[in-house]
Short mmCIF file of C-alpha atoms in Angstrom, two decimals:
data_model
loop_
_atom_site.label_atom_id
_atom_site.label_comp_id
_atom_site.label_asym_id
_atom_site.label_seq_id
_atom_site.Cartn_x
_atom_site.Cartn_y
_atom_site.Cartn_z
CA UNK A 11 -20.06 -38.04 63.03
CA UNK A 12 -22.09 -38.22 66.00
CA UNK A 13 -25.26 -36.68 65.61
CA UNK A 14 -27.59 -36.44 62.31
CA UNK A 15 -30.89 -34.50 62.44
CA UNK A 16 -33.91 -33.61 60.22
CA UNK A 17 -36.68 -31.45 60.25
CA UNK A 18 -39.71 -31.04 58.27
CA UNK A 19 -40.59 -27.52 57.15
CA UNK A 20 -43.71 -28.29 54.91
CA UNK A 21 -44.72 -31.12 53.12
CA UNK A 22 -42.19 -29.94 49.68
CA UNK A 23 -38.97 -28.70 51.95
CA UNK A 24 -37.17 -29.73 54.81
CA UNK A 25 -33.11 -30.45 55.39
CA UNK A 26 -30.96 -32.75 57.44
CA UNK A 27 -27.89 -31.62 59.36
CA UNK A 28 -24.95 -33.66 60.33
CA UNK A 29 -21.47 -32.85 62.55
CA UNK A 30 -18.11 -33.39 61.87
CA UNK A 31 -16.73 -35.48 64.54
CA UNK A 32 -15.86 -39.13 64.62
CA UNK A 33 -14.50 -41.03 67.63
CA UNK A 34 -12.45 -44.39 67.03
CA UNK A 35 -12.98 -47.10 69.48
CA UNK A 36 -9.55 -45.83 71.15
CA UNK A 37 -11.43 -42.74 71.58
CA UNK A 38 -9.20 -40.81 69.53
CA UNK A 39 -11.11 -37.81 68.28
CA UNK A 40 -11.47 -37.23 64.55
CA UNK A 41 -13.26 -34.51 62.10
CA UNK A 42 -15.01 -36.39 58.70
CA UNK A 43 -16.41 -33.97 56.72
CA UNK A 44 -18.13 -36.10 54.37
CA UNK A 45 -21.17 -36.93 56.44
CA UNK A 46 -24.37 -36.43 54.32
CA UNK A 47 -24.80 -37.66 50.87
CA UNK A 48 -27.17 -37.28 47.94
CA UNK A 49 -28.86 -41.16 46.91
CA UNK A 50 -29.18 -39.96 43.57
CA UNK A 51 -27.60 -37.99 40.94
CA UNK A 52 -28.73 -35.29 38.77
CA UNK A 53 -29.78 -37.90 35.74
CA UNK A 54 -31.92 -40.18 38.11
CA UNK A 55 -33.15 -37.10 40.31
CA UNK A 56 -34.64 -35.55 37.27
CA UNK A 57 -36.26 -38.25 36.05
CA UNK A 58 -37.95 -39.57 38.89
CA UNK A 59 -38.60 -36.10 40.34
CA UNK A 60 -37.18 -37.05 43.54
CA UNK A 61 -34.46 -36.06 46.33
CA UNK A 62 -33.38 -38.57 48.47
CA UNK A 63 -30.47 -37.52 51.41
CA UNK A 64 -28.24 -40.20 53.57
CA UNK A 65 -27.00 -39.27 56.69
CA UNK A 66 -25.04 -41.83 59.42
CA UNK A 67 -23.86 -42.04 62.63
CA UNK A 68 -20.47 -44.43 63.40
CA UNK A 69 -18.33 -45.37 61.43
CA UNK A 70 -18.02 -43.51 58.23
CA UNK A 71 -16.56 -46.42 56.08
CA UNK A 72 -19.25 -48.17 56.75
CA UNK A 73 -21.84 -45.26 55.48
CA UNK A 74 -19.50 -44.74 52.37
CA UNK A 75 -20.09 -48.60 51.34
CA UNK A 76 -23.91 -48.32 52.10
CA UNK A 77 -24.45 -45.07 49.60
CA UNK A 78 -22.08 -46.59 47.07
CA UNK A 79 -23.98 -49.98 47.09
CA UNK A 80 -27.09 -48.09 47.48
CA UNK A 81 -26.46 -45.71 44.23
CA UNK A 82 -25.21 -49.15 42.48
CA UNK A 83 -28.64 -50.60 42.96
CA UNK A 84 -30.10 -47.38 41.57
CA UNK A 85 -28.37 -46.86 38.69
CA UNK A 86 -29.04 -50.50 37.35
CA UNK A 87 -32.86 -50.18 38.12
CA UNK A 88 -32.69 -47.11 35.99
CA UNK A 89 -31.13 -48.55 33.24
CA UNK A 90 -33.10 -51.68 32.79
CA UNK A 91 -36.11 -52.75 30.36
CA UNK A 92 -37.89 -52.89 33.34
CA UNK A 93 -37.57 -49.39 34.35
CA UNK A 94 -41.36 -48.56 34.61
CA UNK A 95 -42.16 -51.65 36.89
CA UNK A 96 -38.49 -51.44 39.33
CA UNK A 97 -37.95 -47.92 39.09
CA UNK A 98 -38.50 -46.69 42.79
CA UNK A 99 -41.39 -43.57 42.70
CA UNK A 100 -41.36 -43.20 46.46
CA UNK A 101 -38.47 -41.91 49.40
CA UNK A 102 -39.42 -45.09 50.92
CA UNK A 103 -38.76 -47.49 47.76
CA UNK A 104 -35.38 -45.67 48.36
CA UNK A 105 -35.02 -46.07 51.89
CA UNK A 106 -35.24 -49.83 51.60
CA UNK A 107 -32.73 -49.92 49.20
CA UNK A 108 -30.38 -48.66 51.35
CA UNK A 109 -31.83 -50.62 54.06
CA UNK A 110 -30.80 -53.87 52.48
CA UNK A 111 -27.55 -52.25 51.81
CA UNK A 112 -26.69 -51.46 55.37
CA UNK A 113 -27.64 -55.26 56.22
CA UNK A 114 -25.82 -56.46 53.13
CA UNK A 115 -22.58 -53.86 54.60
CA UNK A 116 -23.10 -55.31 57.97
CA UNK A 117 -22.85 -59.19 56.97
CA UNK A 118 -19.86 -58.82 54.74
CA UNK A 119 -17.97 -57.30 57.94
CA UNK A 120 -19.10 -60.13 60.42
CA UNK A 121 -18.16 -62.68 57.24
CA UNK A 122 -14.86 -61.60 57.56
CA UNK A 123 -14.36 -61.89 61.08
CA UNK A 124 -15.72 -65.30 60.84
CA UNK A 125 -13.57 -66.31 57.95
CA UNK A 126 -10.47 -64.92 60.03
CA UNK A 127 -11.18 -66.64 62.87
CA UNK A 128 -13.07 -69.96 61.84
CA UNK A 129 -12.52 -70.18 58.17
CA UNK A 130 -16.15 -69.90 57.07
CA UNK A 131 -19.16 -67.71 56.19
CA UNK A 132 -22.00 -67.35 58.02
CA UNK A 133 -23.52 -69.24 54.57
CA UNK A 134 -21.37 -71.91 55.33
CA UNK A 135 -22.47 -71.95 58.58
CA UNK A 136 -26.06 -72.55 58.13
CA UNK A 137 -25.35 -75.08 55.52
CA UNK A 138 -23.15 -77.07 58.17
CA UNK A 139 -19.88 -77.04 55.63
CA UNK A 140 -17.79 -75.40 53.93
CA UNK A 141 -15.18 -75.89 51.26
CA UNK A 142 -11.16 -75.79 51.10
CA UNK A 143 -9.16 -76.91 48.28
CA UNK A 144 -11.74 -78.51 47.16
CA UNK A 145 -12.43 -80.54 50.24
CA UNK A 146 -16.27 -80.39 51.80
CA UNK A 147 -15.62 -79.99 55.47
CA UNK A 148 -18.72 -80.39 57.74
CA UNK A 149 -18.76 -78.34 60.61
CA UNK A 150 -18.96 -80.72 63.77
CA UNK A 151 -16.87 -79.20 66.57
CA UNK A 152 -20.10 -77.82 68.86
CA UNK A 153 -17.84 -75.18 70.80
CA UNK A 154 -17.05 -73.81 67.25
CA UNK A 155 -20.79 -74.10 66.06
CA UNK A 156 -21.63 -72.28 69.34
CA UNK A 157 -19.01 -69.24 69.18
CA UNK A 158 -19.54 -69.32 65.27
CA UNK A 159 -23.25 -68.60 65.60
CA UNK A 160 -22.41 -65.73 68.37
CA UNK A 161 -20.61 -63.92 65.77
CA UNK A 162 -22.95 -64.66 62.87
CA UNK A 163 -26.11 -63.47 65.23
CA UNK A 164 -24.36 -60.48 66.78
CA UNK A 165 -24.72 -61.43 70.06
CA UNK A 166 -20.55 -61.20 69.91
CA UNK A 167 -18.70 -58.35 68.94
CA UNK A 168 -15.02 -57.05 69.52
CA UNK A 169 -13.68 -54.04 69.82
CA UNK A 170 -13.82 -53.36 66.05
CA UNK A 171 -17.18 -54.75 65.33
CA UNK A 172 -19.03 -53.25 67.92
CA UNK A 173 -18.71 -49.86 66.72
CA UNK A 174 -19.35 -50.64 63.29
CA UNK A 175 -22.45 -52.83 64.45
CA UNK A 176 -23.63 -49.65 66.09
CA UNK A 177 -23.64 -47.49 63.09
CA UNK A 178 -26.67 -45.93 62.33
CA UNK A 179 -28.80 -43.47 59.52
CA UNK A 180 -31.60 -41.51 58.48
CA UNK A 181 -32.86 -40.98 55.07
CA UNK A 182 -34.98 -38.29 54.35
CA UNK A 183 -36.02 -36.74 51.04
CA UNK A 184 -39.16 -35.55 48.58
CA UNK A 185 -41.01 -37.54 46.43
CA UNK A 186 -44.11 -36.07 44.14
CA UNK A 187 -46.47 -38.61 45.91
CA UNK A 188 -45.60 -37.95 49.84
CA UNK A 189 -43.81 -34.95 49.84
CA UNK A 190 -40.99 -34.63 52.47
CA UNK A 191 -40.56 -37.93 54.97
CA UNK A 192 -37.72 -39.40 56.58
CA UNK A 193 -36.52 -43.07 57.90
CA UNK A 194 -34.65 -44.53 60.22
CA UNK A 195 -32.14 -47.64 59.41
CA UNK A 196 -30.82 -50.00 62.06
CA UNK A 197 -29.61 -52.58 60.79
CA UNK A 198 -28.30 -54.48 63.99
CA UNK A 199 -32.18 -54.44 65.12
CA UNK A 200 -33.19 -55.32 62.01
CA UNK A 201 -35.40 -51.68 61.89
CA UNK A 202 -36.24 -49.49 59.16
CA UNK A 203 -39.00 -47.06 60.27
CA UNK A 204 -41.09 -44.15 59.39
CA UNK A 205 -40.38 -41.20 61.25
CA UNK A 206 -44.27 -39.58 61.44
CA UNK A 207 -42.86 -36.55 63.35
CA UNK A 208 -41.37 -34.77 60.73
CA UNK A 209 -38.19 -34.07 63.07
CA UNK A 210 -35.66 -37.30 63.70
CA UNK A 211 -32.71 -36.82 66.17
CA UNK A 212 -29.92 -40.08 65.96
CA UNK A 213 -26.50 -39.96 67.51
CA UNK A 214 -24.72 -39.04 71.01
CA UNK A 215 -26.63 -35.67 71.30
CA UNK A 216 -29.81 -36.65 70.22
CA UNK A 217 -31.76 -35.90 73.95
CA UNK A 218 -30.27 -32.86 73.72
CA UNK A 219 -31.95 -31.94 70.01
CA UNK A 220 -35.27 -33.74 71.01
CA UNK A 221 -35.30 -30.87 74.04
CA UNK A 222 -34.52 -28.38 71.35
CA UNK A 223 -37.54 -29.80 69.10
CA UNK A 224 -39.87 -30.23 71.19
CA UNK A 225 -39.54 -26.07 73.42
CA UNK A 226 -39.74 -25.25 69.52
CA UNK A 227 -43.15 -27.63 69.03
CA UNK A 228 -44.53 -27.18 72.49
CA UNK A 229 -44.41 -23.02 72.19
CA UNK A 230 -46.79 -23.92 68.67
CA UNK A 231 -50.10 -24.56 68.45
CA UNK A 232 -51.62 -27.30 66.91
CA UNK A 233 -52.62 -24.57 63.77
CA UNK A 234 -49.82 -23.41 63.83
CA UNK A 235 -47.39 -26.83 63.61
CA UNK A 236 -49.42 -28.15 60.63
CA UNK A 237 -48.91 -24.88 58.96
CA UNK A 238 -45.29 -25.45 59.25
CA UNK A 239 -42.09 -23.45 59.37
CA UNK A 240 -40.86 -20.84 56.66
CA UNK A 241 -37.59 -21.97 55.39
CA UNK A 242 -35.23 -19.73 57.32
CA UNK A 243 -36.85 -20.57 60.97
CA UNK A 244 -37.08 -24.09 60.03
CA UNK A 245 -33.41 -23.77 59.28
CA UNK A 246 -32.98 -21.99 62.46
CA UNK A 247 -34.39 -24.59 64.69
CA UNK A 248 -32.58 -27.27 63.47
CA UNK A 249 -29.51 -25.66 63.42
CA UNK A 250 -30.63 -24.89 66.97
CA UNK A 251 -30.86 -28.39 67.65
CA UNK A 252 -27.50 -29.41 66.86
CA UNK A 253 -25.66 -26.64 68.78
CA UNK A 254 -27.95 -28.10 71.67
CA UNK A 255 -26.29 -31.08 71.13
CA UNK A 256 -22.92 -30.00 70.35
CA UNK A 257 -23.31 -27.89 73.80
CA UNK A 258 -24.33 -30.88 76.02
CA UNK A 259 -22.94 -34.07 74.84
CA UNK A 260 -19.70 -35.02 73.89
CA UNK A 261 -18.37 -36.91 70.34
CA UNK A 262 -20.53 -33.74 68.52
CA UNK A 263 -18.18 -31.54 67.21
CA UNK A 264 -17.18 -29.16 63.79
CA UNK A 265 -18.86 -27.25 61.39
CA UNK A 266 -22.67 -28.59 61.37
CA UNK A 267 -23.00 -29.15 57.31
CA UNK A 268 -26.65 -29.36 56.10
CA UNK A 269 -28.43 -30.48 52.64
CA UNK A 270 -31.91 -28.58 52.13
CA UNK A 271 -34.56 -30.05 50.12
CA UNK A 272 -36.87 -27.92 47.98
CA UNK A 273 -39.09 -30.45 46.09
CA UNK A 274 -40.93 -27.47 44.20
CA UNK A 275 -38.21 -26.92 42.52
CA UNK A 276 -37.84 -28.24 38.83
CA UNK A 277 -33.99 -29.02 38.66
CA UNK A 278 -32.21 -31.52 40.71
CA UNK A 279 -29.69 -28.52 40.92
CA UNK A 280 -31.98 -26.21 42.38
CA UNK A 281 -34.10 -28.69 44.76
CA UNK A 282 -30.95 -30.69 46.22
CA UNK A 283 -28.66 -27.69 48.32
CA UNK A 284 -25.44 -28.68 50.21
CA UNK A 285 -24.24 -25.98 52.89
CA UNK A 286 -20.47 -26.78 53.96
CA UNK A 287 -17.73 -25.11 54.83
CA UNK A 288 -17.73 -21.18 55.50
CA UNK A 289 -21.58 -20.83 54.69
CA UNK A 290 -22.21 -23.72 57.19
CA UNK A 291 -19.91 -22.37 59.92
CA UNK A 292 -21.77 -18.98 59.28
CA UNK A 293 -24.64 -20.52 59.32
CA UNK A 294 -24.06 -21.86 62.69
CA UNK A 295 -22.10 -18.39 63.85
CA UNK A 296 -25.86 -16.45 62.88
CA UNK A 297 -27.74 -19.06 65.60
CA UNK A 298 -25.17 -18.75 68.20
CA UNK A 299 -25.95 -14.47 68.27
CA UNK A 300 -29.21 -15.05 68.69
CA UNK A 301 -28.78 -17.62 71.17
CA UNK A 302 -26.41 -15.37 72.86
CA UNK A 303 -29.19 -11.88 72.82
CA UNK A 304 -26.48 -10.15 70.27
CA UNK A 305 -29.10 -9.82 67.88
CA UNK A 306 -33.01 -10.44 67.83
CA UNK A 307 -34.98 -13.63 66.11
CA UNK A 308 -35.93 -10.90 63.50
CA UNK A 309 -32.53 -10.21 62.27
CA UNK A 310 -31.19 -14.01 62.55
CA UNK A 311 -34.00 -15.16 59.74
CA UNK A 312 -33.04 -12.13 57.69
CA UNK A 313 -29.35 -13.38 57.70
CA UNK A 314 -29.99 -16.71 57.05
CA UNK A 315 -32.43 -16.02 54.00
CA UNK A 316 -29.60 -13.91 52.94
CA UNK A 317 -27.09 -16.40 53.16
CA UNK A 318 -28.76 -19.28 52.26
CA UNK A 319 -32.40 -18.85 50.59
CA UNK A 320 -31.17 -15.96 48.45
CA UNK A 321 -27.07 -17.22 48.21
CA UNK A 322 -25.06 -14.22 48.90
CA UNK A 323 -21.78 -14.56 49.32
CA UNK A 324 -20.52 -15.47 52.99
CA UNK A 325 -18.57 -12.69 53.20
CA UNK A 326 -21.12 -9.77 52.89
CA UNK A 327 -23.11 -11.76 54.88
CA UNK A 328 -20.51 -12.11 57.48
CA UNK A 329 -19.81 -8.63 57.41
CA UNK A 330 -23.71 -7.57 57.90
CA UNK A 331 -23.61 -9.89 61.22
CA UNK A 332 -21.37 -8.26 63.07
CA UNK A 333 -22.50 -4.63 62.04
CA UNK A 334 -25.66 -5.48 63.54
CA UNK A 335 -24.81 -7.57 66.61
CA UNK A 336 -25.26 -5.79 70.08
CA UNK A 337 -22.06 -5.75 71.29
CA UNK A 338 -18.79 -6.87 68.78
CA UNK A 339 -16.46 -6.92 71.21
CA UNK A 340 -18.08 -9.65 73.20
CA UNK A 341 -19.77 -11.44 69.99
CA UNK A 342 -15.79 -12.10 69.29
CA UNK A 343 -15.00 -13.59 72.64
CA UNK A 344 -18.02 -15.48 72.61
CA UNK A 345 -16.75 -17.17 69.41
CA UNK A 346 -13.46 -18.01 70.61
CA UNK A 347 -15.04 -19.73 73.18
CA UNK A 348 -14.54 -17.68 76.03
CA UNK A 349 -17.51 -18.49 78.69
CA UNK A 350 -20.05 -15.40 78.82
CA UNK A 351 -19.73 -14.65 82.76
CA UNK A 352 -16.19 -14.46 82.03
CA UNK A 353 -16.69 -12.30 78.46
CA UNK A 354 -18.63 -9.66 80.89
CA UNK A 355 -15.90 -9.43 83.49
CA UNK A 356 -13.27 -9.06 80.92
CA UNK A 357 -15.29 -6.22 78.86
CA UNK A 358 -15.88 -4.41 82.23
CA UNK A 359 -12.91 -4.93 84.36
CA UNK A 360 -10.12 -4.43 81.27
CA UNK A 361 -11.95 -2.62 78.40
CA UNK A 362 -10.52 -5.92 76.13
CA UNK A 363 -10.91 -5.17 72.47
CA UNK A 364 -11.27 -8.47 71.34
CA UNK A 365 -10.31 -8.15 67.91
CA UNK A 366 -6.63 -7.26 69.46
CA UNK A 367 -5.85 -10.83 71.32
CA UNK A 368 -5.22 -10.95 75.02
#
């Protein structure tokens, strides 16, 4: 998972996109579907009137023990006598949570690295001993004290570290008070920030999805950006985004799954929307004909609401794509990932049907 975006359609919906692939520090290219996740459950969502979304670049164990220590923290606060007083009311509240997760995540990794190689905890470290079978053992050795507090500070990582170090996320959600805003956790920098944009890009591609924002912000005016996007062009352009990405940069790769927020809805059901699989890969399939002139802006908005905002099924929607796309033949070849100068000599030169092979 190399790339997570969001985008702000008004100030109650928005949704946040994430790929499938996942490099390993060999390089070895993996798909990890499981990229996004929901902060809270139906139970606390409906009580706090709130949607809060997790999405993270790196290493995807990592991200896994942030949300579960994140949802951990949430449950208990919703449980207690002190509900009223603890209970977070804000996406931010939430964002902190998982903040001090991430930071929590990150020191439990470099403790074990330090207990592997020096037999203490970065605890131990800044007490100057530790203990072993009972024995206090003060840490005098200064080369040891010097390479210990390398590891404990992050100024030293190896090859397994590093990447982990490296991981990073975005929360973004709806709250009754604020409406739709998004953060930005780094926990090796010790950052969590506010985005005030309304559109974050994180990951490998994100200079390629900041061009896509901002030729979709700079063709606006200033009315017309604080008006803000209907749902299906909002997600158009940040699907949009992450094909830029996916096009440009490598380690972005798969079906690009998104969550969409509705926070007038009433039900955490209805507010909180996951798009995987065959509706995200349509999704994604709708963008790429408009991108490629097979059909106009027009059509590619009517799709999507079809698909998404009103939930047909995949497969009528699927079928209505390619009944109105220019040219099917060449919509095909385009999908198999034949280059389009080559797509027009091949329809020319050899009359290819493209639904028959080569």
């Amino acid at each position: 998972m190399a790339l997570v975006n969001f985008l702000k359609f008004s100030k109650t919906m928005g949704a946040i996109i994430a790929d499938e692939e996942f490099w390993t520090p060999r390089f070895r290219r993996r798909l990890h579907i499981d990229n996004l996740h929901p902060l809270l459950d139906e139970q606390l969502s409906d009580a706090w009137n709130m949607e809060v979304a997790y999405g993270g670049v790196g290493y995807p164990s990592v991200h896994r023990e942030v949300v579960n220590r994140t949802r951990k923290i949430l449950q208990e606060k919703f449980g207690s006598e002190q509900e009223d007083e603890s209970a977070p009311k804000l996406v931010k509240q939430v964002a902190r949570i998982a903040f001090e997760s991430m930071q929590a995540v990150m020191r439990r990794r470099i403790d074990q690295k330090m207990l592997f190689k020096f037999g203490f905890t970065t605890d131990d470290l800044n007490r100057g001993f530790y203990e072993m079978n009972g024995q206090k053992i003060e840490i005098k050795n200064k080369e040891i004290k010097k390479a210990a507090i390398k590891l404990a500070s992050g100024e030293e990582k190896d090859s397994l570290l590093k990447p982990a170090m490296e991981s990073r996320a975005a929360v973004f959600g709806y709250d009754a008070t604020n409406g739709i805003t998004g953060y930005y956790l780094d926990s090796e920098n010790g950052i969590l920030a506010y985005n005030y944009e309304g559109f974050e890009a994180i990951g490998s591609g994100k200079y390629a999805s900041g061009i896509a924002f901002g030729n979709m912000f700079g063709a606006k005016t200033l009315a017309m950006r604080q008006a803000g996007l209907p749902p299906a062009e909002g997600i158009l352009e940040l699907i949009d985004s992450a094909l830029m990405a996916l096009y440009h940069f490598k380690e972005v790769g798969g079906n690009l799954n998104f969550a969409l927020i509705n926070g007038a809805e009433n039900t955490h059901q209805k507010r909180y929307q996951e798009i995987f699989d065959n509706e995200a890969r349509l999704t994604s399939e709708i963008v790429y004909a408009y991108k490629w002139d097979e059909i106009d802006r027009a059509t590619a908005l009517d799709l999507i609401d079809a698909l998404i905002l009103k939930e047909q099924s995949w497969e009528q929607v699927e079928s209505d794509l390619f009944s109105r796309v220019n040219n099917e033949d060449r919509f095909v070849l385009l999908l198999r990932n034949y280059k389009k100068k080559e797509v027009d000599h091949i329809l020319l030169t050899q009359g290819h049907d493209a639904r028959q092979g080569n």
